[in-house]
Coordinates of C-alpha atoms and ligand atoms in Angstrom, one line a residue:
M270 CA 12.5 -27.7 -10.7
K271 CA 10.8 -28.6 -13.9
V272 CA 7.2 -28.1 -14.9
S273 CA 6.8 -31.9 -15.4
E274 CA 7.8 -32.5 -11.7
L275 CA 4.9 -30.3 -10.5
K276 CA 2.6 -32.5 -8.2
H277 CA -0.6 -30.3 -8.6
S278 CA -2.1 -31.4 -11.9
G279 CA -4.3 -28.2 -12.1
L280 CA -1.2 -26.0 -11.7
K281 CA 0.8 -28.2 -14.1
K282 CA -1.9 -27.9 -16.9
W283 CA -2.2 -24.2 -16.3
V284 CA 1.5 -23.5 -16.6
E285 CA 1.6 -25.7 -19.8
E286 CA -1.1 -23.8 -21.4
A287 CA 0.5 -20.5 -20.6
Q288 CA 3.8 -21.9 -21.9
T289 CA 2.0 -22.8 -25.3
L290 CA 0.5 -19.3 -25.4
M291 CA 3.4 -17.2 -24.4
T292 CA 6.2 -19.3 -25.9
P293 CA 9.1 -18.5 -23.7
D294 CA 12.4 -20.1 -24.5
T295 CA 12.5 -21.9 -21.2
V296 CA 10.4 -22.4 -18.1
E297 CA 11.6 -22.5 -14.5
V298 CA 9.9 -23.4 -11.2
C299 CA 11.2 -21.0 -8.5
D300 CA 12.5 -22.7 -5.4
G301 CA 12.8 -19.5 -3.3
S302 CA 16.4 -20.1 -2.4
K303 CA 19.1 -17.4 -1.9
A304 CA 21.1 -18.9 -4.8
E305 CA 18.0 -18.4 -6.9
Y306 CA 17.8 -14.7 -5.9
D307 CA 21.5 -14.2 -6.5
R308 CA 21.1 -15.7 -9.9
M309 CA 18.2 -13.4 -10.8
I310 CA 20.4 -10.4 -9.7
Q311 CA 23.3 -11.7 -11.8
I312 CA 21.0 -12.2 -14.9
M313 CA 19.9 -8.7 -14.5
K314 CA 23.6 -7.3 -14.0
D315 CA 24.4 -9.1 -17.3
A316 CA 21.5 -7.5 -19.0
G317 CA 22.7 -4.0 -17.9
L318 CA 19.6 -3.5 -15.9
A319 CA 21.1 -3.8 -12.4
T320 CA 23.9 -2.0 -10.9
E321 CA 25.6 -3.4 -7.7
L322 CA 26.0 -0.8 -5.0
N323 CA 29.2 -0.3 -3.0
P324 CA 29.5 -3.5 -0.8
A325 CA 31.2 -1.5 1.8
K326 CA 28.3 0.9 2.2
K327 CA 25.3 -1.1 1.0
P328 CA 26.2 -4.7 1.0
G329 CA 23.8 -6.9 -1.1
C330 CA 22.1 -4.1 -2.5
V331 CA 21.4 -3.2 -6.3
L332 CA 20.0 -0.3 -8.2
F333 CA 17.5 -0.5 -11.0
R334 CA 16.3 2.3 -13.4
S335 CA 12.9 1.7 -14.9
D336 CA 11.6 3.1 -18.1
P337 CA 10.4 6.6 -17.6
S338 CA 6.9 5.5 -18.6
D339 CA 6.9 2.8 -16.1
V340 CA 7.3 4.3 -12.7
A341 CA 4.2 3.8 -10.7
R342 CA 0.8 2.0 -10.6
V343 CA -1.4 2.8 -13.7
E344 CA -4.9 3.2 -12.4
S345 CA -6.3 4.2 -15.8
N346 CA -5.2 0.7 -17.0
T347 CA -6.3 -1.2 -13.9
Y348 CA -9.5 -3.3 -14.4
I349 CA -12.0 -5.0 -12.5
A350 CA -13.5 -7.5 -14.9
S351 CA -16.6 -8.8 -13.0
K352 CA -19.5 -10.3 -15.1
S353 CA -21.7 -7.3 -14.3
Q354 CA -20.4 -3.8 -14.6
N355 CA -22.5 -3.0 -11.5
D356 CA -20.4 -5.3 -9.4
A357 CA -17.2 -3.4 -10.3
G358 CA -19.0 -0.1 -9.3
P359 CA -18.4 3.6 -10.2
T360 CA -14.9 3.8 -8.8
N361 CA -13.2 1.0 -10.9
N362 CA -12.5 0.6 -14.6
W363 CA -14.7 -2.1 -15.8
K364 CA -14.4 -4.5 -18.9
D365 CA -16.2 -7.5 -19.9
P366 CA -14.3 -10.5 -18.7
A367 CA -14.6 -12.5 -21.9
E368 CA -13.7 -9.4 -24.0
L369 CA -10.7 -8.5 -21.9
K370 CA -9.4 -12.0 -21.9
K371 CA -9.7 -12.1 -25.6
T372 CA -7.7 -8.7 -26.0
M373 CA -5.1 -9.8 -23.5
T374 CA -4.7 -13.4 -24.9
D375 CA -3.8 -11.7 -28.3
L376 CA -1.2 -9.7 -26.4
Y377 CA 0.0 -12.7 -24.5
K378 CA 0.6 -14.7 -27.6
G379 CA 4.3 -15.1 -28.1
C380 CA 5.0 -12.3 -25.5
M381 CA 7.8 -14.2 -23.8
K382 CA 9.8 -15.1 -26.8
G383 CA 13.5 -14.9 -26.2
R384 CA 12.9 -14.9 -22.3
T385 CA 12.5 -17.4 -19.5
M386 CA 9.0 -18.0 -17.9
Y387 CA 9.4 -18.2 -14.1
V388 CA 6.8 -20.0 -12.1
I389 CA 6.7 -18.2 -8.6
P390 CA 4.4 -20.1 -6.0
Y391 CA 4.0 -17.7 -3.2
S392 CA 2.2 -17.3 0.0
M393 CA 0.7 -14.3 1.4
G394 CA 0.8 -14.7 5.1
P395 CA 3.0 -17.2 7.0
V396 CA 3.3 -20.4 5.0
G397 CA 0.8 -23.1 5.9
S398 CA -1.2 -20.8 8.3
N399 CA -5.0 -21.0 7.9
I400 CA -5.2 -17.3 7.2
A401 CA -2.6 -17.3 4.3
K402 CA -3.6 -17.3 0.6
I403 CA -1.4 -18.9 -2.1
G404 CA -0.9 -17.4 -5.5
V405 CA 1.2 -18.6 -8.4
E406 CA 2.7 -15.8 -10.5
L407 CA 4.1 -16.6 -14.1
T408 CA 6.5 -13.9 -15.1
D409 CA 9.1 -13.2 -17.6
S410 CA 10.8 -10.6 -15.3
P411 CA 13.8 -11.7 -13.1
Y412 CA 13.3 -8.3 -11.3
V413 CA 9.8 -9.5 -10.3
V414 CA 11.2 -12.8 -9.1
A415 CA 13.8 -11.1 -7.0
N416 CA 11.2 -8.6 -5.5
M417 CA 8.7 -11.3 -4.9
H418 CA 11.4 -13.2 -2.9
I419 CA 11.5 -10.3 -0.5
M420 CA 7.9 -9.2 -0.6
A421 CA 6.2 -12.5 -0.2
R422 CA 7.2 -16.1 1.0
V423 CA 8.1 -18.0 -2.2
G424 CA 9.2 -21.4 -3.5
T425 CA 9.2 -25.0 -2.8
K426 CA 7.8 -24.7 0.7
V427 CA 4.6 -23.1 -0.7
L428 CA 4.2 -26.1 -3.2
D429 CA 4.5 -28.4 -0.4
V430 CA 1.5 -26.7 1.4
L431 CA -0.3 -26.5 -1.9
G432 CA -0.2 -30.4 -2.3
S433 CA -1.8 -31.9 -5.3
D434 CA -5.1 -30.1 -5.2
G435 CA -4.9 -27.0 -3.0
F436 CA -6.4 -23.7 -4.1
F437 CA -4.3 -21.0 -5.6
V438 CA -4.8 -17.7 -7.3
P439 CA -3.4 -18.0 -10.9
C440 CA -1.5 -14.8 -11.9
Y441 CA -0.1 -14.1 -15.3
H442 CA 2.5 -11.4 -15.7
S443 CA 4.5 -10.3 -18.6
V444 CA 6.5 -7.2 -19.3
G445 CA 5.1 -7.3 -22.8
K446 CA 8.5 -7.1 -24.7
P447 CA 9.3 -10.3 -26.6
L448 CA 12.9 -10.4 -27.8
G449 CA 13.9 -11.1 -31.4
Q450 CA 16.6 -13.5 -32.5
G451 CA 19.7 -12.6 -30.6
E452 CA 18.2 -9.3 -29.2
K453 CA 19.0 -8.5 -25.6
D454 CA 17.6 -5.9 -23.2
N455 CA 20.9 -4.1 -23.2
G456 CA 20.4 -1.9 -20.3
K457 CA 16.7 -0.9 -21.4
W458 CA 14.0 -1.8 -18.9
P459 CA 11.5 -3.9 -20.9
C460 CA 7.9 -2.9 -20.8
A461 CA 4.9 -2.1 -23.2
P462 CA 3.6 1.4 -24.0
L463 CA 0.9 2.8 -21.8
E464 CA -1.9 1.9 -24.3
K465 CA -0.8 -1.8 -24.1
K466 CA -0.7 -2.0 -20.3
Y467 CA -3.4 -4.1 -18.7
I468 CA -3.7 -4.8 -14.8
S469 CA -6.7 -7.0 -14.8
H470 CA -8.7 -8.7 -12.1
F471 CA -11.3 -11.4 -12.6
P472 CA -12.9 -11.4 -9.1
E473 CA -15.4 -14.2 -9.9
T474 CA -12.8 -16.7 -11.0
R475 CA -10.1 -15.2 -8.7
E476 CA -7.6 -14.6 -11.6
I477 CA -5.1 -11.9 -12.2
W478 CA -3.7 -11.0 -15.6
S479 CA -1.1 -8.3 -15.8
Y480 CA 0.6 -7.1 -19.0
G481 CA 3.1 -4.5 -20.0
S482 CA 4.5 -3.1 -16.8
G483 CA 7.4 -4.3 -14.7
Y484 CA 6.9 -1.8 -11.8
G485 CA 5.6 -2.3 -8.2
G486 CA 1.9 -2.9 -7.7
N487 CA 1.5 -3.5 -11.4
A488 CA 3.9 -6.5 -11.5
L489 CA 4.4 -7.8 -7.9
L490 CA 1.0 -9.4 -8.1
G491 CA 0.8 -10.7 -4.4
K492 CA 0.5 -7.1 -3.2
K493 CA -2.3 -4.9 -4.4
C494 CA -3.7 -7.4 -6.9
L495 CA -4.1 -10.4 -4.6
A496 CA -3.8 -9.1 -1.1
L497 CA -6.1 -6.2 -1.7
R498 CA -8.3 -6.4 -4.9
I499 CA -8.9 -10.2 -5.0
A500 CA -8.8 -10.5 -1.1
S501 CA -11.3 -7.7 -0.5
V502 CA -13.8 -9.8 -2.5
L503 CA -13.0 -13.0 -0.5
A504 CA -13.2 -11.0 2.5
R505 CA -16.7 -9.7 1.7
D506 CA -17.8 -13.2 0.9
E507 CA -16.3 -14.7 4.0
G508 CA -16.9 -12.0 6.6
W509 CA -13.5 -10.5 7.2
L510 CA -11.4 -7.3 6.2
A511 CA -8.6 -7.0 3.5
E512 CA -7.3 -3.3 4.1
H513 CA -4.7 -0.9 2.8
M514 CA -3.4 -0.5 6.4
L515 CA -0.3 -0.4 8.4
I516 CA -0.2 -2.4 11.7
L517 CA 1.6 -1.2 14.7
K518 CA 2.3 -2.3 18.2
I519 CA 2.4 0.3 20.8
T520 CA 3.6 0.0 24.5
N521 CA 3.0 2.7 27.1
P522 CA 5.3 3.5 29.9
K523 CA 3.5 1.1 32.3
G524 CA 4.2 -1.6 29.8
D525 CA 0.6 -2.1 28.6
V526 CA 0.4 -3.1 25.0
K527 CA -2.1 -2.2 22.2
Y528 CA -2.1 -2.8 18.4
I529 CA -3.4 -0.2 16.0
T530 CA -4.1 -0.3 12.3
G531 CA -4.1 2.7 10.0
A532 CA -5.4 3.4 6.5
F533 CA -3.8 6.3 4.7
P534 CA -3.7 6.6 0.9
S535 CA -0.6 5.8 -1.0
A536 CA 2.6 7.8 0.1
C537 CA 0.7 9.4 3.0
G538 CA 2.8 8.0 5.8
K539 CA 1.8 4.4 6.5
T540 CA 5.5 3.2 6.6
N541 CA 6.6 6.2 8.7
L542 CA 3.9 5.5 11.3
A543 CA 4.4 1.8 11.4
M544 CA 8.1 2.4 12.2
L545 CA 7.7 5.5 14.3
I546 CA 10.1 6.3 17.1
P547 CA 8.4 8.1 19.8
T548 CA 9.4 11.4 21.1
L549 CA 7.3 10.9 24.2
P550 CA 9.6 9.4 26.9
G551 CA 8.8 5.7 28.0
W552 CA 6.5 4.9 25.0
K553 CA 7.6 2.3 22.3
V554 CA 6.2 1.6 18.8
E555 CA 7.0 -1.6 16.9
T556 CA 6.2 -2.7 13.4
V557 CA 3.9 -5.5 12.4
G558 CA 3.1 -4.3 8.8
D559 CA 3.4 -1.2 6.7
D560 CA 0.8 -1.5 3.8
I561 CA -1.6 -4.3 4.1
A562 CA -3.8 -5.8 6.9
W563 CA -5.9 -8.8 6.8
M564 CA -8.3 -9.0 9.8
K565 CA -10.6 -11.8 11.1
F566 CA -12.6 -12.1 14.3
G567 CA -11.1 -14.4 17.0
P568 CA -13.0 -16.6 19.3
D569 CA -13.0 -13.8 21.8
G570 CA -15.0 -11.5 19.5
R571 CA -12.1 -9.3 18.8
L572 CA -10.6 -8.4 15.3
Y573 CA -7.1 -10.0 14.8
A574 CA -4.8 -8.6 12.0
I575 CA -2.0 -10.3 10.1
N576 CA 0.4 -8.6 7.8
P577 CA 0.2 -10.8 4.5
E578 CA 3.6 -9.4 3.2
A579 CA 7.2 -10.4 4.0
G580 CA 8.9 -7.1 3.1
F581 CA 8.5 -3.4 2.5
F582 CA 8.0 -1.8 -0.9
G583 CA 8.6 1.8 0.5
V584 CA 8.8 5.4 -0.8
A585 CA 12.5 6.5 -0.8
P586 CA 12.3 10.3 -1.1
G587 CA 11.8 11.9 2.4
T588 CA 13.2 8.7 4.2
N589 CA 16.0 9.9 6.4
N590 CA 17.6 9.4 9.9
E591 CA 15.2 11.9 11.4
S592 CA 11.9 11.1 9.6
N593 CA 12.4 7.3 9.8
R594 CA 15.6 5.8 11.3
N595 CA 14.2 2.4 11.4
A596 CA 13.6 2.4 7.7
M597 CA 17.2 3.7 7.1
E598 CA 18.5 0.8 9.1
T599 CA 16.3 -1.6 7.3
I600 CA 17.6 -0.8 3.9
K601 CA 21.3 -0.8 4.7
K602 CA 21.8 -4.3 3.1
N603 CA 19.9 -6.9 0.8
T604 CA 17.7 -4.1 -0.6
I605 CA 16.6 -3.5 -4.1
Y606 CA 16.4 0.2 -5.0
T607 CA 14.4 1.3 -8.0
N608 CA 14.6 4.9 -9.5
V609 CA 16.8 6.5 -6.9
A610 CA 20.0 8.4 -7.7
I611 CA 23.4 6.9 -7.3
T612 CA 26.6 8.8 -6.0
P613 CA 30.0 8.6 -7.3
D614 CA 31.0 6.0 -4.8
K615 CA 27.9 3.9 -5.6
D616 CA 25.8 4.7 -2.6
V617 CA 22.2 5.8 -3.1
W618 CA 20.8 9.4 -2.8
W619 CA 17.4 11.0 -2.9
E620 CA 15.6 14.2 -2.0
M621 CA 15.5 14.8 1.6
I622 CA 17.8 11.9 2.5
G623 CA 19.3 14.2 5.2
Y624 CA 22.5 15.5 3.5
D625 CA 23.5 17.3 0.3
A626 CA 24.3 15.2 -2.8
P627 CA 27.9 14.3 -2.7
G628 CA 29.3 15.5 -6.1
K629 CA 28.2 14.5 -9.5
L630 CA 25.2 12.0 -9.3
I631 CA 23.5 9.8 -11.9
D632 CA 19.8 10.6 -11.6
W633 CA 17.0 8.1 -12.0
N634 CA 17.0 8.8 -15.7
G635 CA 20.5 7.6 -16.1
N636 CA 21.9 11.3 -16.6
E637 CA 24.6 13.2 -14.8
W638 CA 22.9 15.4 -12.0
V639 CA 24.6 18.0 -9.7
Q640 CA 22.6 19.5 -6.9
D641 CA 21.7 23.2 -7.5
K642 CA 20.0 24.5 -4.4
N643 CA 19.6 27.8 -6.0
N644 CA 17.4 26.4 -8.8
K645 CA 14.0 25.6 -7.3
D646 CA 12.9 24.1 -10.6
Q647 CA 15.6 21.6 -10.8
K648 CA 14.2 18.2 -11.6
P649 CA 14.7 15.7 -8.7
A650 CA 17.5 13.2 -8.8
A651 CA 15.3 10.4 -7.6
H652 CA 11.8 9.8 -9.0
P653 CA 9.2 10.9 -6.4
N654 CA 7.9 7.3 -6.4
S655 CA 11.3 5.7 -6.3
R656 CA 11.1 2.8 -3.8
F657 CA 13.2 0.3 -1.7
T658 CA 12.3 -3.4 -1.5
A659 CA 13.6 -4.7 1.8
P660 CA 13.0 -7.7 3.9
A661 CA 10.7 -6.8 7.1
S662 CA 12.9 -9.1 9.1
Q663 CA 15.7 -6.5 8.8
C664 CA 13.7 -3.8 10.5
P665 CA 15.1 -3.1 14.0
A666 CA 11.6 -2.3 15.3
I667 CA 9.9 -5.4 13.9
A668 CA 7.6 -6.8 16.5
K669 CA 8.3 -10.3 17.7
E670 CA 4.8 -11.3 16.7
W671 CA 4.8 -10.0 13.2
E672 CA 4.6 -13.5 11.8
D673 CA 2.2 -14.9 14.2
P674 CA -0.5 -16.6 12.3
K675 CA -3.1 -15.9 15.1
G676 CA -2.5 -12.1 14.2
V677 CA -2.7 -9.3 16.8
P678 CA -6.0 -7.9 18.5
I679 CA -6.6 -4.5 17.2
S680 CA -7.8 -1.7 19.5
A681 CA -8.1 1.1 17.1
F682 CA -8.4 2.0 13.5
L683 CA -7.0 5.2 12.0
F684 CA -8.1 6.9 8.9
G685 CA -6.4 9.8 7.4
G686 CA -5.0 11.6 4.4
R687 CA -3.2 14.8 3.4
R688 CA -5.6 17.6 4.1
P689 CA -4.0 21.2 4.3
K690 CA -7.2 22.6 5.9
T691 CA -10.4 21.7 7.8
I692 CA -9.7 18.1 9.1
P693 CA -8.3 18.4 12.6
L694 CA -5.2 16.5 14.0
V695 CA -7.3 13.9 15.4
N696 CA -11.0 13.1 16.0
Q697 CA -12.6 10.0 17.5
A698 CA -15.7 8.6 16.0
K699 CA -18.7 8.5 18.3
N700 CA -19.4 4.8 17.5
W701 CA -18.8 2.2 14.8
I702 CA -21.2 3.6 12.3
H703 CA -19.9 7.1 12.7
G704 CA -16.4 5.7 12.1
V705 CA -17.4 3.9 8.9
F706 CA -19.1 7.2 7.8
M707 CA -15.7 9.0 8.4
G708 CA -13.8 6.2 6.5
S709 CA -16.3 6.5 3.6
I710 CA -15.4 10.3 3.1
V711 CA -11.6 10.2 3.4
G712 CA -10.1 12.7 1.0
S713 CA -6.4 13.3 0.4
E714 CA -4.1 15.2 -1.9
V715 CA -3.0 12.9 -4.7
T716 CA 0.6 11.8 -4.5
A717 CA 3.1 10.4 -7.1
A718 CA 2.2 6.8 -6.3
A719 CA -0.1 6.6 -9.2
L720 CA 0.9 7.6 -12.6
D721 CA -2.1 9.0 -14.1
V722 CA -3.9 11.1 -11.5
K723 CA -2.9 14.7 -11.0
A724 CA -0.6 15.1 -8.0
G725 CA -1.6 17.8 -5.5
T726 CA -5.4 17.8 -6.2
I727 CA -7.7 16.6 -3.4
R728 CA -9.7 13.4 -4.3
R729 CA -12.0 11.2 -2.1
D730 CA -10.2 8.0 -1.4
P731 CA -12.7 6.0 1.0
F732 CA -10.8 3.8 3.4
A733 CA -7.6 4.6 1.3
M734 CA -9.1 1.7 -0.8
L735 CA -10.2 3.7 -3.9
P736 CA -7.5 2.0 -6.3
F737 CA -7.6 -1.3 -4.4
C738 CA -11.2 -2.4 -3.8
G739 CA -12.1 -5.4 -6.0
Y740 CA -15.9 -4.6 -6.2
H741 CA -18.6 -2.0 -5.9
M742 CA -17.5 0.6 -3.3
G743 CA -21.1 1.0 -2.1
D744 CA -21.1 -2.7 -1.2
Y745 CA -17.8 -2.3 0.4
F746 CA -19.3 0.3 2.7
K747 CA -22.1 -2.0 3.5
H748 CA -19.6 -4.7 4.3
W749 CA -17.9 -2.4 6.8
I750 CA -21.3 -1.7 8.4
K751 CA -22.0 -5.5 8.6
I752 CA -18.8 -6.3 10.3
G753 CA -20.0 -4.1 13.3
Q754 CA -23.6 -5.2 13.3
G755 CA -24.7 -7.2 16.2
K756 CA -21.3 -7.1 17.8
D757 CA -20.4 -6.0 21.2
E758 CA -19.0 -2.5 20.3
S759 CA -16.7 -2.6 23.4
K760 CA -14.6 -5.4 21.6
L761 CA -14.5 -3.6 18.2
P762 CA -11.7 -1.3 17.4
K763 CA -12.3 2.4 18.2
I764 CA -12.1 4.5 15.1
F765 CA -10.1 7.7 14.6
F766 CA -9.6 10.3 12.0
V767 CA -6.0 11.8 11.9
N768 CA -4.3 14.4 9.8
W769 CA -0.6 15.3 10.1
F770 CA -0.7 17.5 7.0
R771 CA -2.4 20.8 8.1
K772 CA -0.7 23.9 6.5
N773 CA -0.7 27.4 7.7
D774 CA -1.2 30.4 5.3
A775 CA 2.5 30.3 4.3
G776 CA 2.0 26.7 3.1
K777 CA 4.1 25.2 5.9
F778 CA 3.0 22.1 7.8
I779 CA 1.9 23.1 11.3
W780 CA 2.3 19.7 12.9
P781 CA 6.0 18.4 12.8
G782 CA 4.7 14.8 12.3
Y783 CA 6.8 11.7 12.3
G784 CA 8.0 10.8 15.8
E785 CA 5.9 13.7 17.2
N786 CA 2.8 11.8 16.1
S787 CA 3.4 9.5 19.2
R788 CA 1.7 12.3 21.2
V789 CA -1.4 11.6 19.1
L790 CA -1.0 7.9 19.5
A791 CA -0.7 8.2 23.2
W792 CA -4.1 10.0 23.4
I793 CA -5.6 7.4 21.1
F794 CA -4.0 4.7 23.3
D795 CA -5.8 6.3 26.4
R796 CA -9.1 6.8 24.6
C797 CA -9.2 3.1 24.0
D798 CA -9.3 2.7 27.7
G799 CA -11.9 5.3 28.1
K800 CA -9.4 7.8 29.3
G801 CA -7.7 11.0 28.0
G802 CA -9.2 14.5 28.0
A803 CA -12.0 14.7 25.5
V804 CA -14.7 17.0 24.3
E805 CA -17.8 16.1 22.3
T806 CA -18.1 18.3 19.2
P807 CA -20.4 18.1 16.1
I808 CA -17.8 16.3 14.1
G809 CA -16.7 13.8 16.7
T810 CA -14.8 13.5 20.0
L811 CA -11.8 15.8 20.0
P812 CA -8.9 16.1 22.6
T813 CA -9.3 19.0 25.2
P814 CA -6.6 21.7 24.6
D815 CA -4.1 20.2 27.0
A816 CA -4.8 16.5 26.4
I817 CA -2.1 16.3 23.8
T818 CA 1.3 17.7 24.9
R819 CA 2.7 20.3 22.6
P820 CA 5.9 19.6 20.7
D821 CA 8.7 22.1 20.3
G822 CA 8.0 24.6 17.7
V823 CA 4.2 24.5 17.9
S824 CA 2.7 27.4 19.5
D825 CA -0.5 27.6 21.6
A826 CA -2.1 29.2 18.7
D827 CA -1.0 26.5 16.2
M828 CA -2.3 23.8 18.6
K829 CA -5.6 25.6 18.8
E830 CA -6.0 25.8 15.2
I831 CA -5.2 22.2 14.4
L832 CA -7.7 21.0 17.1
N833 CA -10.4 23.6 16.1
V834 CA -13.6 22.5 14.6
D835 CA -13.8 24.6 11.5
I836 CA -17.7 24.7 11.3
E837 CA -17.7 26.6 7.9
G838 CA -15.1 24.2 6.4
W839 CA -17.0 21.2 7.5
K840 CA -20.2 22.5 6.2
K841 CA -18.5 22.6 2.7
E842 CA -17.1 19.3 3.3
I843 CA -20.4 17.7 4.0
E844 CA -21.9 19.5 1.1
D845 CA -19.4 18.1 -1.3
V846 CA -20.0 14.7 0.1
R847 CA -23.7 15.1 -0.5
A848 CA -23.5 16.7 -3.9
N849 CA -20.4 14.9 -5.4
H850 CA -19.3 11.9 -3.5
Y851 CA -22.2 9.9 -2.2
P852 CA -24.4 10.2 -5.3
K853 CA -21.7 8.3 -7.3
F854 CA -22.8 5.1 -5.5
G855 CA -26.5 5.3 -6.3
D856 CA -28.8 3.0 -4.5
K857 CA -25.8 1.1 -3.2
L858 CA -24.9 3.8 -0.8
P859 CA -26.1 2.3 2.6
K860 CA -28.9 4.4 4.1
E861 CA -27.1 4.3 7.4
L862 CA -24.4 6.5 6.0
Y863 CA -27.1 9.0 4.7
S864 CA -28.3 9.0 8.3
E865 CA -24.9 9.9 9.5
L866 CA -24.5 12.6 6.9
D867 CA -27.9 14.1 8.0
A868 CA -27.0 13.9 11.6
I869 CA -23.6 15.6 11.1
E870 CA -25.2 18.2 8.9
K871 CA -27.8 18.9 11.7
R872 CA -25.1 19.1 14.4
L873 CA -23.1 21.7 12.4
R874 CA -26.1 23.9 11.9
G875 CA -26.3 23.8 15.7
Ligands
GTP1105 P1 2.4 3.5 0.0 O1 3.6 2.6 0.2 O2 2.5 4.2 -1.3 O3 1.1 2.8 0.2 O4 2.6 4.8 1.1 P2 2.7 4.9 2.6 O5 1.5 5.4 3.2 O6 3.5 3.9 3.2 O7 3.8 6.2 2.6 P3 5.1 6.6 3.3 O8 5.0 6.2 4.8 O9 6.3 6.1 2.5 O10 5.0 8.1 3.3 C1 5.4 8.8 2.1 C2 5.4 10.4 2.3 O11 4.8 10.8 3.4 C3 7.0 10.8 2.6 O12 7.2 11.8 1.7 C4 7.1 11.2 3.9 O13 8.1 12.1 4.2 C5 5.7 11.8 4.2 N1 5.1 11.7 5.7 C6 5.1 10.6 6.3 N2 4.7 10.9 7.7 C7 4.6 12.2 7.7 C8 4.3 13.2 8.8 O14 3.9 12.7 9.9 N3 4.2 14.3 8.4 C9 4.6 14.8 7.1 N4 4.5 16.2 6.9 N5 4.9 14.1 6.1 C10 5.0 12.8 6.4
SPV1106 C1 0.9 2.1 -3.2 O1 0.9 2.7 -4.3 O2 0.0 2.2 -2.2 C2 2.0 1.1 -2.9 C3 2.9 1.0 -3.9 O3 2.1 0.7 -1.8 S1 2.6 -0.2 -5.1 O4 3.0 -1.5 -4.5 O5 3.2 0.1 -6.3 O6 1.1 -0.3 -5.1
MN1107 MN1 0.3 1.1 -0.6

């Protein structure tokens, strides 16, 4: 489709202005068809950027290797450009919107020279449903077009819903690498250097401007930029929740069903939990979403969640038939792999895929790589943040209601992170406000999902939303409190804190995790019905020693340790919250949370 054929005059004008600014050689409006997807892949094969995998092993799959500088989200270059700095708050990078637009307009001038500008109309949420939001991304990256085809609903059907005057979130994206006369990418992933990368959000005008990166959340603008940063602002204004949460459906042996969402920071196990295969006999888990949940109150006073995405952009390393068989099945076909290693017979390989590297691989940098198990310092063959992009519909565990625009009624929220010490396996909040308090103090060891924060150190990541909240985090806490205010608590989700990542003194995980997490989910399921053995403790409601059945390989002593309340450790935790975490938010920190802090401190003192 041509730009001149666009029926929406606002959209048409906006595209034409961008065309004048960015001067692409051509402009194309995406229709969302399979033929279009195939054409994008062909363009990138021709440019030496995509490698087709062995069709006998991975039909319809391709591999990309990005530039070594462009492998993850760049939090240092991600901006919330609200009019007032105070509206972005202490946890976001802020820039004045007018100044930022000026800087970026200069960068955008002529930035698409030698390239095609693709206009991608997309819907987050089922097309036409009243909970869905429409965005239009302009991009010069065929890689982005192909990924957006999988991750969102894109094309003509979205334009039909948009009509001649519907609302959309305008999103600019450029890799920031114009081509000279006759110049080609020639196998080199196009992007701009770090100092020229900008991932910018204008919450008041609901706009997204991204420049210089082609990777993941920096470039697939429906995901973190629209569905979390911009949507969190809409949610605040409209009384709903846009969260960094998985959504799962769980069925007990009697056939009773509940839906649970869980917020864990990046690369902390959302995809795994959403696709979990229970080790507990008779239980079943199905997937509704693995990264983002939008939740609104239904007429019955319960919170209903939808997954606004259409695919999974999941972490490859660590994914294997033991840890996540459903993911392994999902990514067997029609999948885009980025920064994994490739085997001599053109299959994929990554660390902890479940078998040794077969012979001489090509690693994510494009170099030959032979596994050396005696060398503990060997660089990994796949980048730690290498990912697969796969359609959610291919997941064998996908729940039948995953695209239901009504959403699914949520019984429990889980919060968690990677905490080697102190935080027990599971802990139920005493009530809504105590749960909000627990969400506000989430801490986690940093992972490879962001480029510029040191992996391994513990940082506070409230509600797993630290990099994704589009406004002042203190106001966000207030919003969570308000969601529960004046509501019948029996209809609100119960709130739980979980930690699969406790380590012993030898540095080994105590809890086996993955499918064995079903034992914890079963306790949570029963707690939602007021059942399941439980004891009140100073930090919350914990399982009685025998309420969670013990998996193989976990001793009674181990079990005792991970369900113990470490009073001294918690005192330190609370001290840190009071001294270093809460003060960041100044007078925006809701007083209700200070009351919770005082109360828990008092209970810990006994
Ligand atoms: P994003 O897509 O970045 O938002 O992350 P995610 O939360 O979906 O992360 P994902 O499920 O892909 O988890 C990534 C890492 O956590 C992998 O290295 C997994 O092996 C590891 N992991 C997941 N679940 C468990 C668990 O129960 N125990 C342990 N020890 N590791 C786990
Ligand atoms: C995350 O980092 O939380 C992700 C990957 O889910 S990205 O889409 O790159 O943000
Ligand atoms: Mn995520």
